[in-house]
Coordinates of N, CA and C in Angstrom, one line a residue:
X357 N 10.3 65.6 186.1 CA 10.7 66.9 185.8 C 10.2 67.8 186.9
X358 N 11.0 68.6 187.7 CA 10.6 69.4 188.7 C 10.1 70.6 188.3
X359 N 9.4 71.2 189.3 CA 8.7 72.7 188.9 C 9.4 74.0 189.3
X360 N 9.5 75.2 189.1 CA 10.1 76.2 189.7 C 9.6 77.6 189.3
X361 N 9.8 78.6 189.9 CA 9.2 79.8 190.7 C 9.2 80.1 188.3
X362 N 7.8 80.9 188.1 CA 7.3 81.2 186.8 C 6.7 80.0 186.5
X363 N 6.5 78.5 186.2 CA 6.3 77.7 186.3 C 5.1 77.4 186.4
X364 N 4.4 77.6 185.1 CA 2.1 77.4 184.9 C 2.2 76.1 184.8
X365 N 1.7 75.4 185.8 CA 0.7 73.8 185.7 C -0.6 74.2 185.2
X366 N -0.3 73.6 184.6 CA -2.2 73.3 184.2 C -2.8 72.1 184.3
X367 N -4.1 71.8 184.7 CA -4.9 70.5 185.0 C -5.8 70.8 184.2
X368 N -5.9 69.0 183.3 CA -7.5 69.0 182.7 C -8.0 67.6 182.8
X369 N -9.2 67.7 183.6 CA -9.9 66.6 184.0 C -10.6 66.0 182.5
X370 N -10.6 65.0 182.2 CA -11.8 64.4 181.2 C -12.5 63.1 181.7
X371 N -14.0 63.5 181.7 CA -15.1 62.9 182.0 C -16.1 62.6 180.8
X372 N -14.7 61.6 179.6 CA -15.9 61.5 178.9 C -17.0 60.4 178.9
X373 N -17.2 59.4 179.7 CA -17.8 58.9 180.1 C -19.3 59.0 180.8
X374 N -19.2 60.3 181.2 CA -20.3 60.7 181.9 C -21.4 61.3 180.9
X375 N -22.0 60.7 180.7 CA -23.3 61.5 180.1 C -24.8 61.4 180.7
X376 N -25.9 61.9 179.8 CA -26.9 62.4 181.1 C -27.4 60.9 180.7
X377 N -27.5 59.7 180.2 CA -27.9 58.3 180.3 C -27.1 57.5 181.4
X378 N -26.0 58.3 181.5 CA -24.8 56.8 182.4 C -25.5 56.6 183.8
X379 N -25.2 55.9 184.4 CA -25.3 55.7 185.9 C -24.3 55.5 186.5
X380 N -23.8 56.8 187.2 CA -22.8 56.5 187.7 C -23.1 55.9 189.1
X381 N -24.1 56.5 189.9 CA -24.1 55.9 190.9 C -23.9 54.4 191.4
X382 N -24.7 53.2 190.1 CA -24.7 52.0 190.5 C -23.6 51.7 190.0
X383 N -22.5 51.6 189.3 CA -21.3 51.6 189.1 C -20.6 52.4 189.2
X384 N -19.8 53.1 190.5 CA -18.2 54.1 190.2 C -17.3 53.5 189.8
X385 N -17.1 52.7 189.4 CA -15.4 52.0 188.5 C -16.1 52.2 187.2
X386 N -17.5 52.5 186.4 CA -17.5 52.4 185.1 C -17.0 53.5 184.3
X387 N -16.8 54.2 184.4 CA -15.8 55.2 183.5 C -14.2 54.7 183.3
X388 N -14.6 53.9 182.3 CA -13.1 53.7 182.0 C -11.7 54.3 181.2
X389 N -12.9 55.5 180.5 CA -12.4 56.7 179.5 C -11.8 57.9 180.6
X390 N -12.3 58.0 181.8 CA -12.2 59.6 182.7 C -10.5 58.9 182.8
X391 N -10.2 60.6 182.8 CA -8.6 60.7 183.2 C -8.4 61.9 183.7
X392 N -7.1 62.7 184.2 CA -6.5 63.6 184.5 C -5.1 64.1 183.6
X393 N -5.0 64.9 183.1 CA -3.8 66.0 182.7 C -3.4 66.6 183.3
X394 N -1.9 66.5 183.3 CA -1.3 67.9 183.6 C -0.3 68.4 183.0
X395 N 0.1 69.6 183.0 CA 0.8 70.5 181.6 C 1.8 71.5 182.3
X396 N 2.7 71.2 182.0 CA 3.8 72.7 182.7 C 4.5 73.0 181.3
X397 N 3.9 74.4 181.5 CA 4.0 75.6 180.7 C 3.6 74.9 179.2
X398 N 2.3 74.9 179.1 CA 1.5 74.6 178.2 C 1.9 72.4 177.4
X399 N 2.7 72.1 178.2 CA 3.1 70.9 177.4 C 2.8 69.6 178.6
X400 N 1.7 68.2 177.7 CA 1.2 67.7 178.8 C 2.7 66.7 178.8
X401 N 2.4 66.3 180.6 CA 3.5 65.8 181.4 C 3.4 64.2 181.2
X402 N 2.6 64.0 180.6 CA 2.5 62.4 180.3 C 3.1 61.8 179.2
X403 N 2.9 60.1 179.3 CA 3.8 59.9 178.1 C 2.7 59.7 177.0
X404 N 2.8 59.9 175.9 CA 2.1 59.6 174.4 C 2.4 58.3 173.7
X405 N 1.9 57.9 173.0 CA 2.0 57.0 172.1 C 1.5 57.4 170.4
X406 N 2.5 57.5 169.4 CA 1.9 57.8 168.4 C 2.0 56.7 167.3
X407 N 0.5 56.5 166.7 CA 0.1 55.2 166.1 C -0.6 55.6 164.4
X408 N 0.2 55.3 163.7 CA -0.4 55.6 162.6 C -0.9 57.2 162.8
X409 N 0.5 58.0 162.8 CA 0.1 59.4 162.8 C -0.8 60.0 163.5
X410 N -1.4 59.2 164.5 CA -2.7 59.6 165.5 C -1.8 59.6 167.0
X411 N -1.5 60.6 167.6 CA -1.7 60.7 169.3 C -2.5 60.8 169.6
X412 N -1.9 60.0 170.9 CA -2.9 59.7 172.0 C -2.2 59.1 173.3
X413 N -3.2 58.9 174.5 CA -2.2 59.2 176.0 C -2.0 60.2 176.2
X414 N -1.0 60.8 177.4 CA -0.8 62.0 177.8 C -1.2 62.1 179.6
X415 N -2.2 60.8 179.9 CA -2.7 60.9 180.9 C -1.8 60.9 182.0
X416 N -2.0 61.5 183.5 CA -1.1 60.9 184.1 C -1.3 59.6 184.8
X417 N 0.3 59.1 185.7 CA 0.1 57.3 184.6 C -0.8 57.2 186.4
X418 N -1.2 57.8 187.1 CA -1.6 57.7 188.6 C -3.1 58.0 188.3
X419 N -3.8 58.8 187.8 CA -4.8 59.6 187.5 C -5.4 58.7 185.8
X420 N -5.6 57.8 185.6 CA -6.1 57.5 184.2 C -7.2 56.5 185.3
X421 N -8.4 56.5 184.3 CA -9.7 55.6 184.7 C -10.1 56.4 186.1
X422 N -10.1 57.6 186.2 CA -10.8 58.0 187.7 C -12.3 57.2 187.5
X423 N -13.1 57.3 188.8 CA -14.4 56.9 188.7 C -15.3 58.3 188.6
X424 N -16.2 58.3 187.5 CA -17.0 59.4 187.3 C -17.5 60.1 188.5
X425 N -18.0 61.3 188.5 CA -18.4 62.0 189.4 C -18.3 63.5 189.0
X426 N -18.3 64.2 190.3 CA -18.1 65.4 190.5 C -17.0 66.4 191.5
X427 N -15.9 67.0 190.3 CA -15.0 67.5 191.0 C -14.4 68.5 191.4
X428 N -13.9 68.9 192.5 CA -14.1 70.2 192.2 C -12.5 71.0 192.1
X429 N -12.1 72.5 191.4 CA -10.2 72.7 192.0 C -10.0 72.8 193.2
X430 N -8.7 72.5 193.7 CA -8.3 72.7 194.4 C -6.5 72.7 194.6
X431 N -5.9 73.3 195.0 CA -4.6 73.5 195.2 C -4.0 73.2 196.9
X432 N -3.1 72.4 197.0 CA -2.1 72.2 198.6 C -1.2 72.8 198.1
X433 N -1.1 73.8 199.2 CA 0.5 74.4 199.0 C 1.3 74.8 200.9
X434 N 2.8 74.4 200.7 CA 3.5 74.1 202.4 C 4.7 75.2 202.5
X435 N 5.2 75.5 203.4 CA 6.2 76.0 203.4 C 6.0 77.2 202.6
X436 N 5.3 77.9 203.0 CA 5.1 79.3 202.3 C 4.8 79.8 201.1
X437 N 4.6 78.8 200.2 CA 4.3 78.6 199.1 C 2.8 79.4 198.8
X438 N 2.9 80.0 197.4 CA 1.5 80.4 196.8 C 1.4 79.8 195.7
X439 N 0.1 80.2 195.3 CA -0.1 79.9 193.6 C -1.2 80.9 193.1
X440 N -1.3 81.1 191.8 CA -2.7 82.1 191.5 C -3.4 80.9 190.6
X441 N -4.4 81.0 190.5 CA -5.3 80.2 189.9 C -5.9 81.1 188.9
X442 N -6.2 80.9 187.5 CA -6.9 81.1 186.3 C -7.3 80.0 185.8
X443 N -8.7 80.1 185.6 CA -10.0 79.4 185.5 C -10.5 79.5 183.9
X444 N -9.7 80.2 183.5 CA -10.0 81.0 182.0 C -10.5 82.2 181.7
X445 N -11.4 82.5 180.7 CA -11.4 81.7 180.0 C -10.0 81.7 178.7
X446 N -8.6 82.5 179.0 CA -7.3 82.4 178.3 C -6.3 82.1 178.7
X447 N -5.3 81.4 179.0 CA -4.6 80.8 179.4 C -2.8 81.7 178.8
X448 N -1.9 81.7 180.3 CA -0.5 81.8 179.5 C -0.1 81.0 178.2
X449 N 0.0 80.0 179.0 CA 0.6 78.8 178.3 C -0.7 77.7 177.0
X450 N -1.3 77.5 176.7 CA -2.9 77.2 176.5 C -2.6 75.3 175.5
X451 N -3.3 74.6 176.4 CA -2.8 73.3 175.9 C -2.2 72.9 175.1
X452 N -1.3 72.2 174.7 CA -0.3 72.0 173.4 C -0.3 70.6 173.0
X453 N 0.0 70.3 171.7 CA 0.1 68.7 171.4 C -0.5 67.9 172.0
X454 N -2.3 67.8 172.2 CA -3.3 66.8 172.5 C -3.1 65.8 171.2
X455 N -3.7 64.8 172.5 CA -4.2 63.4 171.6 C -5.2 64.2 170.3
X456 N -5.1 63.1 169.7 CA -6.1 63.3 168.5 C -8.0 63.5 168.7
X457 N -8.5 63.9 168.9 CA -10.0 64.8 168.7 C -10.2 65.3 170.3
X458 N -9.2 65.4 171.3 CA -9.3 65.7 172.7 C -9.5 66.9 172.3
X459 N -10.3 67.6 172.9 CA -10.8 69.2 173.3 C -11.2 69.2 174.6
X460 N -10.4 70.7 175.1 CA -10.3 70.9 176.3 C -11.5 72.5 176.3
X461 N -12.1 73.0 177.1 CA -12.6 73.8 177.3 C -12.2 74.1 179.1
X462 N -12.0 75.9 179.0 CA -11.8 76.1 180.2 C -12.9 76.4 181.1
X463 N -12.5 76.0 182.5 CA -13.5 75.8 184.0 C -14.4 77.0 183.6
X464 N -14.1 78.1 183.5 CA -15.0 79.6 183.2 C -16.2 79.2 182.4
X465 N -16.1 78.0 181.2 CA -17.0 78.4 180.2 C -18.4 77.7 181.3
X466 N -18.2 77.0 182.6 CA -19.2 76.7 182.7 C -20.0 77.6 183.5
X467 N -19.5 78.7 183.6 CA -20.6 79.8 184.1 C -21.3 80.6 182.5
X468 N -22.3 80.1 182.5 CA -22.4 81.0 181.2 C -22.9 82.8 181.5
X469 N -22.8 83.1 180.4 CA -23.2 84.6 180.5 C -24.8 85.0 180.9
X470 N -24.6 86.0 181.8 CA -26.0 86.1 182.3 C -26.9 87.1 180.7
X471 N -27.8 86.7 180.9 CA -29.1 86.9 179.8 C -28.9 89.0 179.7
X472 N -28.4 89.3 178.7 CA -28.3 90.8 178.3 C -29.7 91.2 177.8
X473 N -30.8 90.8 176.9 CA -31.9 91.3 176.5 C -32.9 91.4 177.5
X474 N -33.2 92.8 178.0 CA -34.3 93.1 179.0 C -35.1 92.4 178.7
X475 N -35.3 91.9 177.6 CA -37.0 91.4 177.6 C -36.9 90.3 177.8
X476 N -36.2 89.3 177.5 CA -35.7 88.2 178.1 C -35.5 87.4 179.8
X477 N -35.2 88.8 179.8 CA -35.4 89.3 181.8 C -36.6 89.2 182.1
X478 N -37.2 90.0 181.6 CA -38.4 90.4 182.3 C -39.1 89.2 182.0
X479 N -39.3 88.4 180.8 CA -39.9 87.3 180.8 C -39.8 86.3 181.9
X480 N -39.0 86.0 182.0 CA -38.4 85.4 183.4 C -39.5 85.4 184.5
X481 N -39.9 86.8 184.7 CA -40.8 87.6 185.4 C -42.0 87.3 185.7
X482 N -42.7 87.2 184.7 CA -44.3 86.6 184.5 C -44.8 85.9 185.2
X483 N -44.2 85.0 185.8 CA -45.3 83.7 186.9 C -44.9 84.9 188.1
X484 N -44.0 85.7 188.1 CA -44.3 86.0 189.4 C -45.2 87.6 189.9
X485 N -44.7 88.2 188.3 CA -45.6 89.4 187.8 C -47.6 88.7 188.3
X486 N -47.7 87.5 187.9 CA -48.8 86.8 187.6 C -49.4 86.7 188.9
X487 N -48.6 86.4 190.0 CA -49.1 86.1 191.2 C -49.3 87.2 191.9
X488 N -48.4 88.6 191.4 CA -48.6 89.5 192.3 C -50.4 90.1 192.4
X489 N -50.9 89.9 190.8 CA -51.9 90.2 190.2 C -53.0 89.2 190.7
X490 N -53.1 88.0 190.9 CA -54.0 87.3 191.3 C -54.2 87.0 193.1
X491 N -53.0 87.7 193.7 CA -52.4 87.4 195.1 C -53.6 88.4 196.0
X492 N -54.0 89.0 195.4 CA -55.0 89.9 196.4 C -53.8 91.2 196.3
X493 N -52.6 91.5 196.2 CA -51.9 93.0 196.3 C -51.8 94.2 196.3
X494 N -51.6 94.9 197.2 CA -51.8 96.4 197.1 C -50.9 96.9 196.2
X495 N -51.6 97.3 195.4 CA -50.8 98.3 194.1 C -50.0 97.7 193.6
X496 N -50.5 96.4 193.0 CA -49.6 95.3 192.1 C -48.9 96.0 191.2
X497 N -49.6 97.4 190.2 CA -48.5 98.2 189.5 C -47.8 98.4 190.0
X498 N -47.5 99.1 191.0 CA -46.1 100.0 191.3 C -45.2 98.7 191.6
X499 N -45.7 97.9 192.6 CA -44.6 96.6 192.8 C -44.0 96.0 191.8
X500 N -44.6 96.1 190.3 CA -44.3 95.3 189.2 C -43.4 96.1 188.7
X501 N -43.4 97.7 188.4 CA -42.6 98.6 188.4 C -41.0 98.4 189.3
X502 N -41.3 98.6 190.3 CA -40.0 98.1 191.0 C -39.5 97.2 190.9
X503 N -40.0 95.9 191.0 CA -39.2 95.0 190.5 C -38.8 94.7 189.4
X504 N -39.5 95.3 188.8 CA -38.9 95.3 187.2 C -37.5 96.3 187.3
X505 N -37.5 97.3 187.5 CA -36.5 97.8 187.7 C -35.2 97.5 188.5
X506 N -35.6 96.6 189.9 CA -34.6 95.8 190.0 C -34.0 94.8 190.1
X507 N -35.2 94.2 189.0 CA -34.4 93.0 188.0 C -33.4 93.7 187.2
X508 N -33.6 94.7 185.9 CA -33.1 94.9 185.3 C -31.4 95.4 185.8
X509 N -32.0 96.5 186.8 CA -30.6 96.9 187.7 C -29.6 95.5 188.2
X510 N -30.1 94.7 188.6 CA -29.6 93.0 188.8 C -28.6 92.8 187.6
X511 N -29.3 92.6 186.5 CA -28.7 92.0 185.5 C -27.8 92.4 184.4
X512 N -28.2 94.3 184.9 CA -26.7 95.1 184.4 C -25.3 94.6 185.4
X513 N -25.6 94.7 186.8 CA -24.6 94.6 187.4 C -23.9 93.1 186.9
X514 N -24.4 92.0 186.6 CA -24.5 90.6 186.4 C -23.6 91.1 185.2
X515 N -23.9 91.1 184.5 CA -23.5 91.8 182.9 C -22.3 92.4 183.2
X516 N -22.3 93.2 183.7 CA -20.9 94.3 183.7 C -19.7 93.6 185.0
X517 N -20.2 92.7 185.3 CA -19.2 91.5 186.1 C -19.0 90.5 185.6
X518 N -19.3 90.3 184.6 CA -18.8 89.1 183.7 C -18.0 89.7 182.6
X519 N -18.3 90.7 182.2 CA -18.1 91.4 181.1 C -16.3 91.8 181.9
X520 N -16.0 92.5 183.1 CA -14.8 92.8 183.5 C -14.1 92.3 184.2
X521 N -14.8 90.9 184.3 CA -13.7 89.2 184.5 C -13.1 89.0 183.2
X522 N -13.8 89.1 182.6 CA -13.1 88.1 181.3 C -12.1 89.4 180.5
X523 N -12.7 90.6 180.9 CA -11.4 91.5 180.1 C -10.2 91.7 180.8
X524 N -10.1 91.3 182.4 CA -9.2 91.5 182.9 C -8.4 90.0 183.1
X525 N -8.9 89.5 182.3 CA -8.0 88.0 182.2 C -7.4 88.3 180.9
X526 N -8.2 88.8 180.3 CA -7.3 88.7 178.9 C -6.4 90.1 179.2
X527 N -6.2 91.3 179.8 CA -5.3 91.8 180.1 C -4.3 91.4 181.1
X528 N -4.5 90.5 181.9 CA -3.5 90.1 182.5 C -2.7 88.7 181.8
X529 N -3.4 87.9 181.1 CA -2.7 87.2 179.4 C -1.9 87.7 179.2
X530 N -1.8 89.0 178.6 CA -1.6 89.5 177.2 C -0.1 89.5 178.0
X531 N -0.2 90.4 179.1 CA 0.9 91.3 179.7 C 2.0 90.5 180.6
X532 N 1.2 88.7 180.6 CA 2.4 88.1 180.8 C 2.9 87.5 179.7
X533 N 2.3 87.4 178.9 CA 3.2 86.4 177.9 C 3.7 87.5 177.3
X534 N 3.5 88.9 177.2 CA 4.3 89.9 176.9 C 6.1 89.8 177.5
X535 N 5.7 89.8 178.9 CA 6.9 90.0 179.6 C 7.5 88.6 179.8
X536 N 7.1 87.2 179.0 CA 7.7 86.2 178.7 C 8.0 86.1 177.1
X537 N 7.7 86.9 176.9 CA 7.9 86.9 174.7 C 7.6 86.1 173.8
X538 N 6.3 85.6 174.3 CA 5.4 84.6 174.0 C 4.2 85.6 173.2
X539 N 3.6 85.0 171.9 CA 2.7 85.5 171.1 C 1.2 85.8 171.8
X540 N 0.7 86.9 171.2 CA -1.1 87.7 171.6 C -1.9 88.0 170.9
X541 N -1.5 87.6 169.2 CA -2.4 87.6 168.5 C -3.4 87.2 168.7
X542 N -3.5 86.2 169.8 CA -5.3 85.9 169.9 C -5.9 86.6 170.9
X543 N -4.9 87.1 171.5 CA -5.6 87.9 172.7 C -6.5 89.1 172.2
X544 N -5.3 89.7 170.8 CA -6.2 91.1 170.5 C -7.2 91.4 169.8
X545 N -7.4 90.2 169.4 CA -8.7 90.6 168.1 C -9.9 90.8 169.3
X546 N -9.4 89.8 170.6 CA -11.2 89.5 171.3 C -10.8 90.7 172.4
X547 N -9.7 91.3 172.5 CA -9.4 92.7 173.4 C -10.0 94.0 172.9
X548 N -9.8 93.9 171.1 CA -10.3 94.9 170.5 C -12.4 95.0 170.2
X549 N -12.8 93.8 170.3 CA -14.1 93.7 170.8 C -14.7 94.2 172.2
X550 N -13.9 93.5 172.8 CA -13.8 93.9 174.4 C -14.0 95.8 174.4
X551 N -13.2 96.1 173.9 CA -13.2 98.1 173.8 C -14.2 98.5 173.0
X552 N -14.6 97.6 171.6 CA -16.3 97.9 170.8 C -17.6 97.8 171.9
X553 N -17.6 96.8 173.2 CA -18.5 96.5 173.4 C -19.1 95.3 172.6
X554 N -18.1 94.7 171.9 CA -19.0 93.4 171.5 C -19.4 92.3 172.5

C-alpha cells in the first residue's frame, strides 16, 4: 500500500530483549524478540495472526529479530520531499489494534521532566556547596548565593521548556485531528491541566 501527501507513518522499535542482565555485546543475533513497526495513519502495516482470540505479529516482515542495541530516528527523504517529525508525547493518529500485551511508549517519555522542587535542586548542590567551603574560597557565601540562584534560574527555564513542548504538541494534535474530524477528547482533559498549571 502506497503513501501520499497527509499520510502519518509511524515507527515503533521493540527491544524487548534488552535488559540491564543481557549481553548484548558477546551475542548481536541474541535478541530474538526485537522488531520494528510501522503504522500509516495509526494502523500497523504488518500482517497479524489471530490465535485463540489473542493478536499478535504486526512486525515488518524485513525488520523482525533486529540485533539489540542502540538506535537512533532518522528519516531519508529525495526529490524534494519533507516530512515533520513528532516524538510525542501525542500522536495524530496514536497506535491501533496491537498484539496482545504490546505497549508502546512515545520517544519523548525518555527525556524525563527536569526536577521542579527548589529544594530538590539545591540538594543536588551540596558536594559542591561543600567544596566551595573547604576549598580555601573567598567569600564562599556570596558564591553559594549565586549559584544558588542560578541553579534555580536554570531549572525554571528547564521547566518552562518542557512545560511548552509538550503544550504545543498537544495544540498542534488537537488542531489537526480537528481539521481531519478525528476525536480530542484526550487531548482536552490534559490541555485543560496544561492552563491550571498542573
Amino acid at each position: 500500500e502506497g503513501f501520499g501527501p497527509g499520510d502519518v507513518i509511524g515507527c515503533a522499535i521493540s527491544l524487548e530483549d534488552v535488559g540491564e542482565n543481557d549481553k548484548v555485546d558477546d551475542d548481536p543475533d541474541a535478541a530474538s524478540n526485537n522488531s520494528i513497526r510501522f503504522f500509516k495513519n495509526g494502523i500497523c502495516m504488518g500482517e497479524f495472526v489471530i490465535a485463540k482470540g489473542k493478536r499478535s505479529g504486526g512486525e515488518a516482515p524485513f525488520h523482525n529479530d533486529i540485533p539489540a542495541g542502540t538506535y537512533y530516528p532518522a528519516v531519508s527523504c529525495y526529490l524534494g520531499g519533507s516530512v515533520r517529525a513528532n516524538f510525542g508525547p501525542k500522536f495524530l493518529y496514536p497506535p491501533r489494534k496491537l498484539p496482545a500485551g504490546l505497549k508502546l511508549a512515545p520517544l519523548s517519555d525518555l527525556a524525563a521532566a527536569p526536577e521542579k522542587d527548589p529544594q530538590v535542586v539545591m540538594a543536588q548542590m551540596t558536594p559542591i556547596i561543600k567544596y566551595l567551603r573547604t576549598s580555601g574560597w573567598k567569600n564562599p557565601d556570596y558564591f553559594q548565593q549565586v549559584l544558588q540562584q542560578a541553579v534555580q534560574a536554570e531549572a525554571r527555564i528547564l521547566n518552562n521548556m518542557y512545560e511548552s513542548y509538550h503544550r504545543q504538541n498537544l495544540l498542534e494534535i488537537r488542531k489537526e485531528r480537528e481539521e481531519r474530524g478525528l476525536a480530542t477528547q484526550d487531548l482536552e482533559t490534559l490541555l485543560e491541566g496544561k492552563d491550571k498549571g498542573d
